[in-house]
Coordinates of C-alpha atoms in Angstrom, one line a residue:
X1483 CA 10.5 0.9 -27.0
X1484 CA 7.1 1.3 -26.8
X1485 CA 5.7 -3.2 -26.1
X1486 CA 8.5 -2.8 -23.3
X1487 CA 7.2 0.3 -21.3
X1488 CA 3.7 -1.6 -21.9
X1489 CA 5.4 -4.7 -20.3
X1490 CA 6.9 -3.2 -17.3
X1491 CA 3.7 -1.4 -16.7
X1492 CA 2.3 -3.5 -13.2
X1493 CA -1.2 -5.1 -14.0
X1494 CA -3.1 -3.0 -11.2
X1495 CA -1.9 0.3 -12.8
X1496 CA -3.5 -1.5 -15.7
X1497 CA -6.6 -1.9 -13.6
X1498 CA -7.3 1.7 -12.4
X1499 CA -6.6 3.0 -15.5
X1500 CA -9.9 1.3 -17.4
X1501 CA -11.4 2.1 -13.8
X1502 CA -10.7 5.9 -14.2
X1503 CA -11.1 6.2 -17.8
X1504 CA -14.9 3.6 -17.6
X1505 CA -15.3 6.9 -14.5
X1506 CA -15.0 10.0 -16.7
X1507 CA -16.7 7.8 -20.2
X1508 CA -19.4 6.6 -17.8
X1509 CA -19.7 8.1 -13.8
X1510 CA -21.6 5.9 -12.2
X1511 CA -25.2 8.6 -10.9
X1512 CA -28.3 8.3 -8.9
X1513 CA -29.8 5.4 -7.4
X1514 CA -26.8 3.1 -9.6
X1515 CA -23.7 5.7 -7.6
X1516 CA -26.0 4.2 -4.6
X1517 CA -26.1 1.0 -5.0
X1518 CA -22.4 0.9 -6.8
X1519 CA -21.3 2.7 -3.1
X1520 CA -22.6 0.5 -1.0
X1521 CA -21.6 -3.3 -3.8
X1522 CA -17.5 -2.0 -2.7
X1523 CA -18.4 -1.1 1.1
X1524 CA -19.3 -5.3 0.9
X1525 CA -16.2 -6.1 -1.6
X1526 CA -14.1 -3.8 0.7
X1527 CA -14.8 -6.1 4.0
X1528 CA -14.6 -9.3 1.9
X1529 CA -11.3 -9.1 1.0
X1530 CA -10.3 -8.0 4.9
X1531 CA -11.5 -11.5 5.7
X1532 CA -10.3 -12.6 2.8
X1533 CA -6.8 -11.1 5.1
X1534 CA -7.3 -12.5 7.6
X1535 CA -8.1 -16.0 6.5
X1536 CA -4.4 -15.7 4.6
X1537 CA -2.1 -15.5 7.2
X1538 CA -1.4 -18.3 9.0
X1539 CA -1.5 -17.6 12.7
X1540 CA 1.3 -20.0 14.1
X1541 CA 3.8 -18.8 11.5
X1542 CA 2.9 -15.0 12.6
X1543 CA 3.9 -16.0 16.3
X1544 CA 7.0 -18.2 15.0
X1545 CA 7.7 -15.0 13.4
X1546 CA 7.2 -12.3 16.1
X1547 CA 10.5 -13.4 17.4
X1548 CA 12.2 -11.4 15.7
X1549 CA 10.9 -8.7 17.2
X1550 CA 14.4 -6.1 16.4
X1551 CA 13.4 -6.3 12.7
X1552 CA 10.1 -6.4 13.2
X1553 CA 9.6 -2.9 15.0
X1554 CA 12.4 -1.5 13.1
X1555 CA 10.1 -2.0 9.6
X1556 CA 7.1 -1.1 11.4
X1557 CA 9.0 1.5 12.8
X1558 CA 9.2 3.1 9.2
X1559 CA 6.2 2.2 7.7
X1560 CA 4.3 3.9 10.7
X1561 CA 6.1 6.5 12.2
X1562 CA 8.7 8.1 9.7
X1563 CA 6.8 8.2 6.6
X1564 CA 4.7 10.5 8.4
X1565 CA 6.8 12.6 9.3
X1566 CA 8.1 12.7 6.4
X1567 CA 5.2 13.5 5.1
X1568 CA 4.1 16.3 8.0
X1569 CA 7.4 17.6 6.7
X1570 CA 6.7 17.6 2.9
X1571 CA 3.5 20.8 3.9
X1572 CA 5.0 23.6 2.2
X1573 CA 4.0 21.6 -0.6
X1574 CA 1.0 22.9 -0.1
X1575 CA 1.6 25.9 -1.5
X1576 CA 3.1 25.0 -4.9
X1577 CA 1.0 21.5 -5.4
X1578 CA -2.9 22.6 -3.4
X1579 CA -4.7 21.3 0.0
X1580 CA -6.5 18.7 -1.8
X1581 CA -3.5 16.9 -4.0
X1582 CA -0.8 17.6 -0.3
X1583 CA -3.6 15.6 1.9
X1584 CA -2.9 12.5 -1.1
X1585 CA 0.7 13.3 -0.5
X1586 CA 0.5 13.1 3.6
X1587 CA -1.9 10.2 3.6
X1588 CA 0.6 7.8 1.4
X1589 CA 2.9 8.7 3.5
X1590 CA 0.0 6.5 6.5
X1591 CA -0.7 3.9 5.2
X1592 CA 0.6 0.5 5.6
X1593 CA 2.7 -1.5 3.4
X1594 CA 2.4 -4.0 0.5
X1595 CA 2.4 -7.7 1.4
X1596 CA 3.0 -9.7 -2.3
X1597 CA 5.7 -6.8 -3.7
X1598 CA 7.8 -6.4 0.1
X1599 CA 7.8 -10.7 -0.2
X1600 CA 8.4 -10.3 -4.1
X1601 CA 10.7 -8.0 -4.3
X1602 CA 13.0 -9.7 -0.9
X1603 CA 12.6 -13.5 -2.2
X1604 CA 14.2 -11.8 -5.6
X1605 CA 16.6 -10.3 -3.5
X1606 CA 18.4 -13.3 -1.2
X1607 CA 16.7 -11.5 1.7
X1608 CA 15.0 -12.6 4.5
X1609 CA 10.9 -13.8 3.3
X1610 CA 9.7 -15.2 6.1
X1611 CA 10.8 -12.1 8.5
X1612 CA 9.5 -10.3 5.3
X1613 CA 5.8 -12.2 5.1
X1614 CA 5.4 -11.6 9.4
X1615 CA 6.7 -8.4 8.3
X1616 CA 4.4 -7.3 6.1
X1617 CA 1.1 -9.3 7.5
X1618 CA 1.8 -6.8 11.1
X1619 CA 2.4 -3.9 9.5
X1620 CA -1.5 -4.6 6.9
X1621 CA -3.3 -5.4 10.3
X1622 CA -1.9 -2.2 12.6
X1623 CA -2.7 -0.2 9.4
X1624 CA -6.9 -1.5 10.3
X1625 CA -5.5 1.1 13.8
X1626 CA -2.9 3.0 13.2
X1627 CA -3.4 4.8 9.7
X1628 CA -6.8 6.1 10.3
X1629 CA -5.6 7.4 14.3
X1630 CA -2.5 9.0 12.6
X1631 CA -5.3 10.8 10.2
X1632 CA -7.5 12.0 12.6
X1633 CA -3.8 13.0 14.4
X1634 CA -2.4 14.8 11.1
X1635 CA -5.2 15.8 8.3
X1636 CA -8.3 16.2 11.2
X1637 CA -9.4 20.0 10.2
X1638 CA -8.9 23.3 7.0
X1639 CA -9.3 19.9 3.6
X1640 CA -10.1 16.7 5.7
X1641 CA -12.6 16.3 8.2
X1642 CA -12.2 13.2 9.8
X1643 CA -15.1 12.2 12.8
X1644 CA -14.5 9.8 15.5
X1645 CA -16.4 7.3 14.3
X1646 CA -14.4 6.1 11.2
X1647 CA -13.2 3.8 13.7
X1648 CA -16.3 2.1 14.4
X1649 CA -16.7 1.6 10.3
X1650 CA -13.2 0.0 10.5
X1651 CA -14.2 -2.1 13.3
X1652 CA -17.1 -3.3 12.2
X1653 CA -15.8 -3.1 7.9
X1654 CA -12.0 -4.0 8.6
X1655 CA -11.4 -5.7 11.9
X1656 CA -13.8 -7.7 12.3
X1657 CA -14.5 -9.2 9.0
X1658 CA -9.9 -10.1 9.3
X1659 CA -10.9 -12.1 13.1
X1660 CA -13.7 -13.6 11.1
X1661 CA -11.4 -14.8 9.2
X1662 CA -8.6 -16.2 11.3
X1663 CA -11.6 -17.5 13.3
X1664 CA -12.5 -19.9 9.3
X1665 CA -8.7 -20.0 8.9
X1666 CA -8.4 -23.8 9.3
X1667 CA -11.5 -23.8 6.1
X1668 CA -11.4 -21.3 4.2
X1669 CA -7.3 -20.8 4.6
X1670 CA -6.6 -22.7 0.7
X1671 CA -9.4 -20.9 -1.1
X1672 CA -7.8 -17.5 0.5
X1673 CA -4.8 -18.3 -1.3
X1674 CA -5.9 -19.4 -4.6
X1675 CA -4.9 -16.9 -7.2
X1676 CA -8.8 -16.3 -7.8
X1677 CA -9.4 -15.4 -4.3
X1678 CA -6.5 -13.0 -4.5
X1679 CA -7.7 -11.3 -7.6
X1680 CA -10.5 -10.0 -4.7
X1681 CA -7.9 -7.2 -4.1
X1682 CA -7.2 -5.8 -7.6
X1683 CA -11.7 -5.5 -7.9
X1684 CA -11.8 -3.7 -4.6
X1685 CA -9.0 -1.2 -5.7
X1686 CA -11.0 -1.5 -9.7
X1687 CA -14.2 -0.1 -7.5
X1688 CA -13.1 2.2 -5.1
X1689 CA -11.1 3.5 -7.9
X1690 CA -14.7 3.6 -10.0
X1691 CA -16.8 4.6 -7.9
X1692 CA -14.4 7.5 -6.1
X1693 CA -13.4 9.1 -9.6
X1694 CA -17.3 8.7 -10.4
X1695 CA -17.9 11.0 -7.8
X1696 CA -15.1 13.7 -8.9
X1697 CA -16.3 13.5 -12.1
X1698 CA -19.9 14.6 -11.2
X1699 CA -18.6 17.1 -9.1
X1700 CA -16.6 18.7 -11.3
X1701 CA -13.7 18.4 -8.9
X1702 CA -10.8 17.7 -11.7
X1703 CA -11.1 21.1 -13.4
X1704 CA -8.8 22.3 -11.0
X1705 CA -6.2 19.8 -11.4
X1706 CA -3.3 20.8 -14.1
X1707 CA -1.1 19.0 -16.2
X1708 CA 1.8 20.0 -14.8
X1709 CA 0.7 19.0 -10.8
X1710 CA 0.3 15.5 -11.8
X1711 CA 4.3 15.5 -13.3
X1712 CA 5.1 16.8 -10.0
X1713 CA 3.3 13.9 -8.3
X1714 CA 5.1 11.6 -10.5
X1715 CA 8.3 13.4 -9.5
X1716 CA 7.9 13.1 -5.6
X1717 CA 7.0 9.8 -6.0
X1718 CA 10.6 8.9 -7.5
X1719 CA 12.1 10.8 -5.0
X1720 CA 10.7 9.3 -2.0
X1721 CA 10.6 5.8 -3.2
X1722 CA 14.6 7.0 -3.5
X1723 CA 15.1 8.6 0.0
X1724 CA 13.4 5.9 2.2
X1725 CA 15.2 2.5 0.0
X1726 CA 18.8 4.8 1.1
X1727 CA 17.3 5.4 5.1
X1728 CA 16.5 1.7 5.0
X1729 CA 19.4 0.2 4.1
X1730 CA 21.7 3.1 6.1
X1731 CA 19.8 2.6 9.4
X1732 CA 19.3 -1.2 9.0
X1733 CA 23.4 -1.4 8.8
X1734 CA 23.8 1.2 11.3
X1735 CA 21.5 -1.0 13.4
X1736 CA 23.6 -4.4 13.0
X1737 CA 21.0 -6.2 10.7
X1738 CA 23.2 -8.9 8.5
X1739 CA 22.4 -9.2 4.4
X1740 CA 19.3 -11.6 4.3
X1741 CA 17.4 -9.1 7.0
X1742 CA 18.0 -5.5 5.6
X1743 CA 16.6 -6.6 2.6
X1744 CA 13.3 -7.2 4.1
X1745 CA 14.1 -4.0 6.3
X1746 CA 14.0 -2.2 2.5
X1747 CA 11.4 -3.6 0.8
X1748 CA 9.1 -4.1 3.6
X1749 CA 10.1 -0.4 5.0
X1750 CA 9.6 1.8 2.0
X1751 CA 6.2 1.4 0.2
X1752 CA 3.7 1.1 0.5
X1753 CA -0.2 -0.5 -0.1
X1754 CA -2.9 1.1 -3.1
X1755 CA -4.8 -2.7 -2.3
X1756 CA -4.7 -1.4 2.1
X1757 CA -5.3 2.1 0.8
X1758 CA -7.9 3.1 -1.1
X1759 CA -10.5 0.7 0.8
X1760 CA -9.5 2.8 4.2
X1761 CA -9.6 5.9 2.0
X1762 CA -13.1 5.3 1.3
X1763 CA -14.2 4.4 4.5
X1764 CA -12.1 7.7 6.7
X1765 CA -13.1 10.3 3.9
X1766 CA -16.4 8.9 2.2
X1767 CA -16.4 7.3 -1.5
X1768 CA -17.8 11.0 -2.9
X1769 CA -14.6 13.2 -1.3
X1770 CA -11.2 10.9 -1.8
X1771 CA -10.6 11.5 -6.0
X1772 CA -7.7 13.7 -5.8
X1773 CA -6.6 12.5 -2.7
X1774 CA -5.7 9.4 -3.4
X1775 CA -4.2 10.7 -7.2
X1776 CA -1.0 10.3 -5.2
X1777 CA -1.5 6.7 -4.1
X1778 CA -1.9 5.3 -7.1
X1779 CA 1.4 7.4 -8.4
X1780 CA 3.9 5.9 -6.1
X1781 CA 2.6 2.4 -6.2
X1782 CA 3.5 2.4 -9.8
X1783 CA 7.0 4.0 -9.1
X1784 CA 7.9 1.8 -6.0
X1785 CA 6.8 -1.2 -8.5
X1786 CA 8.9 -0.2 -11.1
X1787 CA 12.3 0.5 -9.0
X1788 CA 12.3 -2.0 -5.9
X1789 CA 11.4 -4.9 -9.0
X1790 CA 15.3 -3.1 -10.5
X1791 CA 16.8 -2.8 -7.3
X1792 CA 15.7 -6.2 -5.9
X1793 CA 16.9 -7.5 -9.7
X1794 CA 20.2 -5.3 -8.8
X1795 CA 21.0 -7.7 -5.1
X1796 CA 20.4 -10.9 -6.4
X1797 CA 23.2 -10.7 -8.5
X1798 CA 25.5 -10.7 -5.6
X1799 CA 27.4 -12.6 -4.1
X1800 CA 26.6 -15.0 -1.2
X1801 CA 27.1 -14.6 2.0
X1802 CA 29.0 -17.2 4.5
X1803 CA 25.7 -17.8 5.8
X1804 CA 24.2 -18.4 2.3
X1805 CA 27.1 -20.7 1.0
X1806 CA 26.5 -22.8 4.4
X1807 CA 23.0 -23.3 3.6
X1808 CA 23.5 -24.9 0.2
X1809 CA 26.7 -27.1 1.7
X1810 CA 23.7 -28.2 3.5

């Protein structure tokens, strides 16, 4: 039983756990903390450079013709999710301002790319549409996430300066554009498994840096075990709610099965790989210890629930369109 549980846990979560334990036992201090924070900034820039080099400009422009699909997914990611995050404001009286800020922040980050596409493929959905929509989500998140954070989170527990847009432009958007410009030469390398480990390395470094600062500042003495359990329950409910809403609204809007699957898996998830680096830039590595905890929990819950759902949908009877494609 335990072996099955361990096997089901996402590799990214294992790396996060390792980083967290390292920060607890050997937190970064003094000059080393400063050097490590600088290195983290550089690896974040390199990560988004690779994102730019991976995304095929031709494929993205071709996929934009299915604008209803992409507009629907982006609306879930950057409109409905944040609205739900705001409606959850009463939770601050239960889990505290810091953890509620983390819950709100997770509703503002872009969708995943790899997981969204993988689950869409398993469930026999519109893979090309999922690739374009998830990639557009990450690109729009460079502007939308900090803008939403300023609108919805500025004041009280969280203070965000307008300088964040300059930092985002220099550290995320500029590297992304450079990646697009040199895609012809760097693209093949950016799509290799070695390069794709950069997002995992980035997450590890961000988690270690953030939790080290939290340990040194003594922030973790303020959180109780029941608050963590409650965050897990909230994540389960939020993922289930978004999967239901994406399916319901996509059906009401008249999308076919393949598009509905893409909408469900792209519109219901949030990116840990993009969300943590952005949090470091927007809020500062030394202040995001508690703030990133809800996103880390949500990440694992969404993967487990979507993996189960994708497996179930993969056994659905073939649609007429799929039967016709097989015959051809």
